[in-house]
Amino acid sequence: MKEIGGYIEFETFRSKMLYDDGIKLNCGRNAFAYLIETENIKKVCFPKMMCDSDDKVLGDYGVEVRYYSIDRELKMEDIVLEDDEWLYVVNYYGQLTDEYIKSLKKKYGRIILDNAQAYFQRPVAGIDTVYTCRKFFGVPDGAVLYTDTRLDRELPVDESFSRINFLVGRFERTASEFYCEYAANNDLFFNEPIKRMSRLTENLLRSIDYDFIENRRTENFTHYNEELASVNKLRLIVPRGAFMYPFYTENGNEARAILKDMKIYIPTLWPNVFDKCTENDAEYDLAENILPLPCDQRYSYDEIKYVIEVIKNV
């Protein structure tokens, strides 16, 4: 019997969650770990331009990895997959169309699609697909996995209540006051085992206006593209519910510093690439010189217009 009476807890939300029929887990890297276990993956082809958290998963499971390159269209080079090898495909900035993804499936067979930067691109039937919630919504953790396989062991359920302070803090104050807590939350997942998504995170995901967010992100990306496409060396499609707008400039580090002084914070998404690649590699150039401009649901046309004007004068 559950407790009856007493003070009222955090509100329960009852709206429909996007991807409610997927496997809900604690984080994206553990969605990949889930697949390593269920598919008994021993070898994988991985893009060079990835964060080091996935390297930790590969090492923990003793998976043999071979790296491949991507080009300026953010698509992979042509490779030959070995008989027992899997292909890990990243949908950078949502630039891979369903038709292209299906062509990879037809060509290579055993593929895993990472949609961490393409939350609103629906899964393609028959393709194992990973979604990460934190990159798109104000939640402390969470991932969704689509696969036909299932782990044959019980998973513990995560708890998030002690890791939500940086989110509610930023809601009422500034990001800089809580950045250390945010960074600590990111680091925590390096050693977290596979768990089910926490009740708190799933509850928050049932409070979201997905239509509004998808439309706002699409509109903001479109504004950027209309104003910057002529000077952006990346040729882009406009994805639904975009992650960020990737603007390529030949002075990426210098531009980041100038923008930071104006309180426009532009991350370097794959800093580990600078250790893994040489300056002659395309990935080094892309990681250094792509400015991921914010286009999320917090911003309206006025803020996007301001960033565009600043970018044009950098």
Coordinates of N, CA and C in Angstrom, one line a residue, residues 17 23-34 57 61 130-135 139-145 151 153 155-160 163 185-186 188-199 201-202 205:
M17 N 3.9 11.3 -24.3 CA 5.3 11.4 -24.5 C 5.7 11.0 -25.9
I23 N 12.2 1.9 -25.8 CA 12.8 1.4 -24.6 C 13.4 2.6 -23.9
K24 N 12.9 2.9 -22.7 CA 13.3 4.1 -22.0 C 14.5 3.8 -21.1
L25 N 15.6 4.4 -21.3 CA 16.8 4.2 -20.5 C 17.4 5.4 -19.9
N26 N 18.5 5.3 -19.1 CA 19.0 6.4 -18.4 C 19.9 7.4 -19.2
C27 N 20.6 6.9 -20.2 CA 21.4 7.9 -21.0 C 21.7 7.2 -22.4
G28 N 22.1 8.1 -23.3 CA 22.4 7.6 -24.7 C 23.5 6.6 -24.8
R29 N 24.6 6.8 -24.0 CA 25.7 5.8 -24.1 C 25.3 4.5 -23.6
N30 N 24.3 4.4 -22.7 CA 23.9 3.1 -22.2 C 22.8 2.5 -23.2
A31 N 22.2 3.3 -24.0 CA 21.4 2.8 -25.1 C 22.3 2.0 -26.0
F32 N 23.5 2.5 -26.3 CA 24.5 1.8 -27.1 C 25.0 0.6 -26.4
A33 N 25.2 0.7 -25.1 CA 25.7 -0.5 -24.3 C 24.6 -1.6 -24.4
Y34 N 23.3 -1.2 -24.3 CA 22.2 -2.1 -24.4 C 22.3 -2.9 -25.7
V57 N 32.4 3.3 -23.4 CA 31.5 2.1 -23.5 C 32.2 1.0 -24.3
Y61 N 33.3 -2.9 -22.8 CA 32.8 -4.1 -23.4 C 33.8 -4.8 -24.2
V130 N 19.0 5.4 -31.6 CA 19.2 5.9 -30.3 C 18.8 7.4 -30.2
Y131 N 18.0 7.8 -29.2 CA 17.7 9.2 -29.0 C 18.2 9.6 -27.6
T132 N 18.7 10.8 -27.5 CA 19.1 11.3 -26.2 C 18.2 12.6 -25.9
C133 N 17.6 12.6 -24.7 CA 16.7 13.6 -24.3 C 17.3 14.9 -23.9
R134 N 18.4 14.9 -23.2 CA 19.0 16.1 -22.6 C 19.4 17.1 -23.6
K135 N 19.7 16.7 -24.8 CA 20.1 17.7 -25.8 C 19.0 18.6 -26.3
V139 N 15.7 18.3 -19.1 CA 15.6 17.1 -18.2 C 17.1 16.7 -17.8
P140 N 17.2 16.0 -16.7 CA 18.6 15.7 -16.2 C 19.3 14.5 -16.9
D141 N 18.5 13.7 -17.6 CA 19.0 12.5 -18.2 C 18.0 11.9 -19.1
G142 N 18.2 10.6 -19.5 CA 17.1 10.0 -20.3 C 17.5 9.7 -21.8
A143 N 17.1 8.6 -22.3 CA 17.4 8.2 -23.6 C 16.2 7.2 -24.1
V144 N 16.0 7.1 -25.3 CA 15.0 6.2 -25.9 C 15.7 5.4 -27.0
L145 N 15.5 4.1 -26.9 CA 16.1 3.2 -27.9 C 15.0 2.4 -28.7
L151 N 17.0 -7.1 -23.6 CA 17.9 -7.7 -22.6 C 17.2 -8.8 -21.8
R153 N 17.7 -9.7 -18.8 CA 17.9 -9.4 -17.4 C 17.2 -8.2 -16.9
L155 N 16.6 -4.6 -15.2 CA 17.4 -3.4 -15.1 C 16.9 -2.6 -13.9
P156 N 17.8 -2.0 -13.1 CA 17.4 -1.1 -12.1 C 16.8 0.2 -12.7
V157 N 15.9 0.8 -11.9 CA 15.3 2.1 -12.4 C 16.2 3.2 -11.8
D158 N 16.6 4.2 -12.6 CA 17.4 5.3 -12.2 C 16.5 6.2 -11.3
E159 N 17.2 7.1 -10.5 CA 16.6 8.1 -9.8 C 17.3 9.4 -10.1
S160 N 16.5 10.5 -10.4 CA 17.1 11.8 -10.8 C 16.9 12.9 -9.9
R163 N 19.7 15.2 -9.0 CA 20.5 15.8 -10.1 C 19.8 16.8 -10.9
N185 N 27.0 16.6 -13.6 CA 25.9 15.6 -14.0 C 26.4 14.9 -15.3
N186 N 27.0 15.7 -16.2 CA 27.5 15.0 -17.4 C 28.6 13.9 -17.1
L188 N 28.9 12.2 -14.5 CA 28.4 11.1 -13.7 C 28.1 9.9 -14.6
F189 N 27.7 10.2 -15.8 CA 27.2 9.1 -16.7 C 28.4 8.2 -17.2
F190 N 29.6 8.7 -17.1 CA 30.7 7.9 -17.5 C 30.8 6.5 -16.9
N191 N 30.3 6.5 -15.6 CA 30.4 5.2 -14.9 C 29.1 4.6 -14.5
E192 N 28.0 5.2 -15.0 CA 26.7 4.7 -14.7 C 26.4 3.4 -15.5
P193 N 25.8 2.4 -14.8 CA 25.4 1.2 -15.6 C 24.1 1.4 -16.3
I194 N 23.7 0.4 -17.1 CA 22.5 0.5 -17.8 C 21.3 0.5 -16.8
K195 N 20.4 1.5 -16.9 CA 19.3 1.6 -16.0 C 18.1 2.0 -16.8
R196 N 16.9 1.7 -16.3 CA 15.7 2.2 -16.9 C 15.6 3.7 -16.6
M197 N 14.9 4.5 -17.4 CA 14.7 5.9 -17.2 C 14.1 6.1 -15.9
S198 N 14.5 7.2 -15.2 CA 13.9 7.5 -13.9 C 12.4 8.0 -14.1
R199 N 11.6 7.8 -13.0 CA 10.2 8.2 -13.0 C 10.1 9.7 -13.2
T201 N 12.3 11.8 -14.8 CA 12.5 12.2 -16.2 C 11.4 11.8 -17.1
E202 N 10.8 10.6 -16.9 CA 9.7 10.3 -17.8 C 8.5 11.2 -17.5
L205 N 9.0 14.4 -19.3 CA 8.8 14.2 -20.7 C 7.4 14.1 -21.1

